[in-house]
Amino acid sequence: MRSLQLAVALLMLAGCAGSGGPSSSGPAAQGGLESTASAIGLPQWAVRDAWTYKSGDATLTYVVTADQGADWLMETDSPERAFANLRDDVSRLGPQRKADLAGSQGADRVEFFQWPLTDGKTWTTQWDHQPVTIKARVANGVADLMAHDRNGTMVYHYTYDPAVRWFKELHHFGSDGKEIIGFTLSAAVHNWTGSVARWKLDNVGSQHGDLGASPPSSFVNFDVPLAATDVWVSLRVDCASGSVTAGVAPFPVVTTVAGVDPRGNGISGTPCPANPAFIEGPVGAPKAPPQGGSTETWGWSMVGAPGSVGTYAIEVLVRTLTMTPIV
């Protein structure tokens, strides 16, 4: 009788362990790594796994779109985030290493996690091209992680929940302690269907220098295909004395005169000090010209008055966005 009671008790315990729990809403861990209350193992991913986050007023989804052998390819449905990835190489987009879900930034592998995650575990990695030390706290089956830079400043704070198999929340902080960007999970799903954002960028202008050493005098015309999404510009002028005229607009390039084409942006004969004059973002979409054709002529200019003191930088991109279905 005692043996029978023990067997029944063991069966009841096994039944309880198999229901509820963080691992019941997702696939089992890979490589035999099991998630427990004190140790969290590597999860299993598949193409079209997706995570939707709230960031400020925006909602964006990260999607596994391809199996690249040693890596998963992560993309997003957010045009803004996809563009940021092309500019700054976002660690959570692009290749994510299968062996440990490490992100990528250029040649760096960002080890967000070291498996199994256990309370007090600490490791170092490169993140945003600087060394950071990450420490994990594990409680109630969820990991709370903090990344500090070499000065001891916390630059990332994020959580991992085995029930969702990736970040549940992530916050990025500047050196002043203020949050740069934050994400909070709203949904994690398998077999996601939708479209991801992919950009084609054509650099039609790039120039920088010292206003005093080599006063710039540039007027450059370029054709914008009518199929392009927009023209994007980054303009920075840090001028102590003199004056600067600079901008991007449809031809003829007039960026600050009332009554002309409102597209474009710039500074016209701005007296210094301008510390700094700064523009960054899209300045307009192409329109079909009256004479017809498949392109519209635009131009960019950067002109410094002789003797001006300061620095300048201008970059002009023609951007074309494609929303690609993932099915």
XYZ file of C-alpha atoms in Angstrom:
327
model
C 0.000 0.000 0.000
C 2.811 2.388 0.860
C 4.405 1.753 -2.582
C 1.093 2.461 -4.292
C 0.640 5.749 -2.376
C 4.185 6.830 -3.326
C 3.570 6.059 -7.002
C 0.334 8.063 -6.999
C 2.082 10.998 -5.330
C 4.860 10.954 -7.930
C 2.309 10.898 -10.757
C 0.504 13.897 -9.242
C 3.756 15.841 -8.970
C 4.647 15.049 -12.582
C 1.254 16.304 -13.716
C 1.688 19.600 -11.858
C 5.153 20.139 -13.328
C 3.796 19.761 -16.857
C 1.082 22.430 -16.603
C 1.324 26.217 -16.291
C 4.977 27.242 -15.888
C 7.013 29.582 -18.110
C 7.994 26.894 -20.640
C 4.442 25.744 -21.400
C 3.697 28.615 -23.815
C 6.715 28.033 -26.048
C 8.908 25.260 -27.462
C 11.294 23.358 -25.240
C 14.823 24.664 -24.755
C 17.522 23.637 -27.227
C 20.564 21.559 -26.399
C 19.037 19.985 -23.314
C 19.071 23.282 -21.377
C 16.018 23.276 -19.141
C 14.464 26.400 -17.628
C 13.831 26.187 -13.894
C 13.067 28.725 -11.208
C 16.807 29.338 -10.715
C 18.341 28.581 -14.130
C 16.961 29.669 -17.498
C 17.979 27.799 -20.635
C 18.387 28.782 -24.283
C 15.005 28.896 -26.065
C 14.131 27.476 -29.454
C 13.250 29.859 -32.285
C 11.742 29.360 -35.736
C 11.218 31.471 -38.847
C 8.212 33.826 -38.432
C 8.509 34.000 -34.662
C 7.723 37.618 -33.824
C 7.710 40.055 -30.908
C 5.676 43.269 -30.859
C 6.785 46.144 -28.642
C 5.433 49.487 -27.547
C 7.992 52.290 -27.722
C 6.592 55.676 -26.787
C 3.621 56.249 -29.062
C 4.902 53.754 -31.631
C 4.328 50.018 -32.005
C 6.857 47.885 -33.868
C 7.413 44.200 -34.481
C 10.655 42.244 -34.699
C 10.381 39.143 -36.904
C 12.631 36.157 -37.599
C 12.501 36.171 -41.404
C 15.176 33.630 -42.372
C 17.319 30.750 -41.178
C 20.879 31.600 -42.276
C 22.536 28.470 -40.942
C 24.470 29.723 -37.927
C 22.210 32.764 -37.527
C 18.587 33.798 -37.494
C 17.828 36.922 -39.533
C 15.777 39.478 -37.584
C 13.871 42.250 -39.403
C 11.147 44.721 -38.468
C 7.908 46.136 -39.815
C 8.973 49.625 -38.686
C 10.410 51.769 -41.520
C 12.007 54.099 -38.959
C 13.717 51.252 -37.100
C 14.816 49.548 -40.317
C 16.391 52.822 -41.472
C 18.085 53.271 -38.090
C 19.578 49.808 -38.533
C 21.143 50.807 -41.861
C 22.561 53.959 -40.285
C 23.643 52.715 -36.861
C 23.503 48.891 -37.032
C 20.904 48.077 -34.369
C 22.104 45.086 -32.355
C 18.686 43.415 -32.246
C 18.253 43.500 -36.033
C 20.174 41.548 -38.639
C 21.963 38.278 -37.746
C 21.179 36.813 -34.307
C 23.481 33.896 -33.517
C 21.620 30.618 -33.039
C 24.063 29.271 -30.463
C 23.279 31.956 -27.873
C 20.990 34.589 -29.528
C 23.871 37.077 -29.623
C 23.035 40.143 -31.704
C 25.331 41.756 -34.255
C 26.888 45.166 -34.852
C 29.434 45.056 -37.645
C 32.082 42.511 -36.647
C 30.932 42.585 -32.997
C 28.681 39.949 -31.476
C 26.547 41.367 -28.685
C 26.041 38.691 -26.042
C 22.770 39.822 -24.481
C 22.572 36.485 -22.654
C 24.856 33.734 -21.376
C 23.052 30.440 -20.950
C 21.953 29.161 -18.621
C 20.990 32.433 -16.976
C 21.483 32.141 -13.225
C 21.239 34.582 -10.362
C 24.415 36.636 -10.030
C 25.953 35.517 -13.337
C 28.248 38.175 -14.854
C 29.968 38.467 -18.241
C 31.477 41.054 -20.586
C 30.690 41.766 -24.221
C 30.836 44.520 -26.861
C 27.630 46.561 -27.186
C 27.404 49.711 -29.308
C 31.113 49.094 -30.001
C 32.144 49.573 -26.377
C 32.891 47.023 -23.636
C 30.094 46.458 -21.155
C 29.658 44.198 -18.151
C 26.293 42.460 -17.815
C 24.913 41.041 -14.579
C 21.833 38.826 -14.308
C 19.385 38.569 -11.447
C 17.045 35.596 -11.635
C 13.907 35.421 -9.507
C 10.586 33.668 -10.036
C 11.828 32.215 -13.309
C 12.497 35.621 -14.933
C 15.905 37.257 -15.510
C 16.559 40.941 -14.853
C 19.742 42.107 -16.605
C 21.799 45.293 -16.405
C 24.703 46.327 -18.680
C 27.240 48.847 -17.324
C 29.985 50.569 -19.305
C 33.615 50.838 -18.225
C 32.740 53.871 -16.062
C 30.097 51.916 -14.170
C 27.201 53.728 -15.856
C 24.172 51.574 -16.608
C 23.570 51.788 -20.357
C 20.983 48.995 -20.761
C 18.384 47.478 -18.439
C 16.280 44.611 -19.779
C 14.360 41.484 -18.800
C 14.162 37.985 -20.261
C 11.116 35.752 -19.712
C 11.215 32.104 -20.903
C 7.501 32.339 -21.613
C 8.155 34.807 -24.451
C 11.705 33.604 -25.420
C 13.289 37.037 -25.902
C 13.251 40.511 -24.389
C 10.171 41.302 -22.317
C 11.370 44.867 -21.754
C 14.458 46.858 -22.761
C 15.661 50.370 -21.899
C 18.715 52.178 -23.296
C 20.256 55.021 -21.279
C 22.714 57.790 -22.130
C 25.769 58.786 -20.112
C 23.586 61.308 -18.260
C 21.267 58.559 -17.057
C 18.366 59.694 -19.226
C 16.507 57.088 -21.265
C 17.284 57.227 -24.991
C 14.726 54.636 -26.042
C 12.625 51.967 -24.360
C 10.591 48.942 -25.478
C 7.861 47.037 -23.628
C 6.519 43.759 -25.018
C 2.849 43.648 -25.977
C 2.740 40.307 -27.863
C 4.916 37.314 -28.767
C 3.623 34.984 -31.496
C 4.554 32.121 -33.811
C 3.773 32.037 -37.557
C 3.556 35.822 -37.903
C 2.272 37.146 -41.224
C 2.770 40.680 -42.416
C 5.364 42.840 -44.183
C 8.826 43.965 -43.101
C 10.480 47.245 -44.054
C 13.453 47.230 -46.428
C 15.203 50.384 -47.677
C 17.301 51.096 -50.743
C 19.574 54.076 -50.119
C 21.367 56.153 -52.772
C 23.962 58.540 -51.337
C 23.906 61.592 -53.637
C 25.911 63.948 -51.446
C 28.461 63.682 -48.675
C 30.839 66.444 -47.636
C 32.412 67.729 -44.424
C 35.275 69.965 -43.415
C 36.585 73.112 -41.782
C 34.826 76.329 -42.802
C 38.004 78.364 -42.367
C 40.599 75.997 -43.813
C 38.687 75.234 -46.998
C 35.573 77.394 -47.418
C 33.029 75.136 -49.155
C 31.320 76.282 -52.300
C 29.226 73.397 -53.570
C 26.125 73.310 -55.748
C 25.250 69.756 -56.759
C 22.193 68.700 -58.776
C 20.845 65.153 -58.660
C 17.880 63.282 -60.116
C 15.300 61.705 -57.821
C 13.292 58.825 -59.344
C 9.560 59.390 -58.965
C 9.388 55.890 -57.478
C 11.620 56.983 -54.572
C 10.041 57.466 -51.175
C 11.784 60.697 -50.206
C 14.989 62.708 -49.913
C 16.688 62.557 -46.514
C 19.317 64.998 -45.245
C 21.688 65.320 -42.325
C 23.083 68.859 -42.058
C 25.322 70.053 -39.230
C 26.993 73.453 -39.031
C 28.972 74.589 -36.004
C 30.063 78.110 -36.873
C 31.718 80.680 -34.574
C 31.949 83.585 -37.065
C 31.060 84.410 -40.659
C 27.953 83.036 -42.360
C 26.731 79.876 -44.074
C 24.186 79.013 -46.755
C 23.305 75.344 -46.998
C 20.352 73.127 -47.836
C 18.578 70.555 -49.962
C 15.529 71.242 -52.154
C 13.980 70.682 -55.582
C 15.807 72.595 -58.304
C 16.353 75.535 -58.225
C 17.661 75.116 -54.681
C 15.829 77.706 -52.568
C 15.221 76.427 -49.059
C 14.077 79.411 -46.987
C 12.133 81.736 -49.287
C 8.371 82.012 -48.638
C 6.075 81.172 -51.525
C 8.342 78.633 -53.234
C 8.125 74.843 -53.104
C 7.763 73.943 -49.402
C 9.844 70.811 -49.824
C 13.446 70.924 -48.735
C 15.197 72.469 -45.771
C 18.289 74.488 -44.999
C 19.826 77.729 -43.754
C 20.241 80.754 -46.017
C 23.005 83.237 -45.251
C 22.707 82.479 -41.560
C 25.114 84.671 -39.589
C 27.313 82.951 -37.068
C 27.460 82.010 -34.320
C 25.219 79.091 -35.278
C 26.158 76.582 -32.643
C 25.056 74.298 -34.098
C 22.577 74.534 -36.953
C 21.222 71.000 -37.228
C 18.761 69.273 -39.544
C 18.221 65.523 -39.791
C 15.346 63.719 -41.461
C 13.276 63.479 -44.639
C 12.729 66.811 -46.417
C 10.203 65.816 -49.085
C 9.074 63.324 -51.693
C 9.583 63.711 -55.450
C 6.812 65.074 -57.683
C 6.350 64.610 -61.405
C 7.809 67.672 -63.199
C 5.578 69.663 -65.618
C 7.678 68.595 -68.576
C 7.158 64.913 -67.718
C 9.722 62.203 -67.182
C 10.507 59.556 -64.569
C 12.732 61.748 -62.369
C 12.695 65.150 -60.680
C 15.812 67.302 -60.385
C 16.873 68.326 -56.878
C 20.011 69.943 -55.579
C 22.055 70.466 -52.462
C 24.322 73.353 -51.566
C 26.939 74.164 -48.948
C 28.508 77.623 -49.137
C 30.580 79.285 -46.429
C 31.513 82.962 -46.495
C 35.277 83.592 -46.745
C 36.869 83.801 -43.310
C 34.103 81.867 -41.590
C 35.259 79.860 -38.582
C 33.721 76.494 -37.769
C 32.941 73.070 -39.172
C 30.247 71.617 -41.402
C 28.926 68.243 -42.559
C 26.185 67.372 -45.019
C 24.856 64.001 -46.183
C 22.008 63.564 -48.687
C 20.228 60.264 -49.348
C 17.530 59.291 -51.827
C 15.474 56.638 -50.009
C 13.177 53.984 -51.469
C 11.091 51.881 -49.084
C 9.709 48.449 -49.926
C 7.326 46.651 -47.551
C 8.067 42.966 -48.210
C 5.464 40.319 -47.246
C 6.597 37.497 -44.977
C 4.366 34.465 -45.457
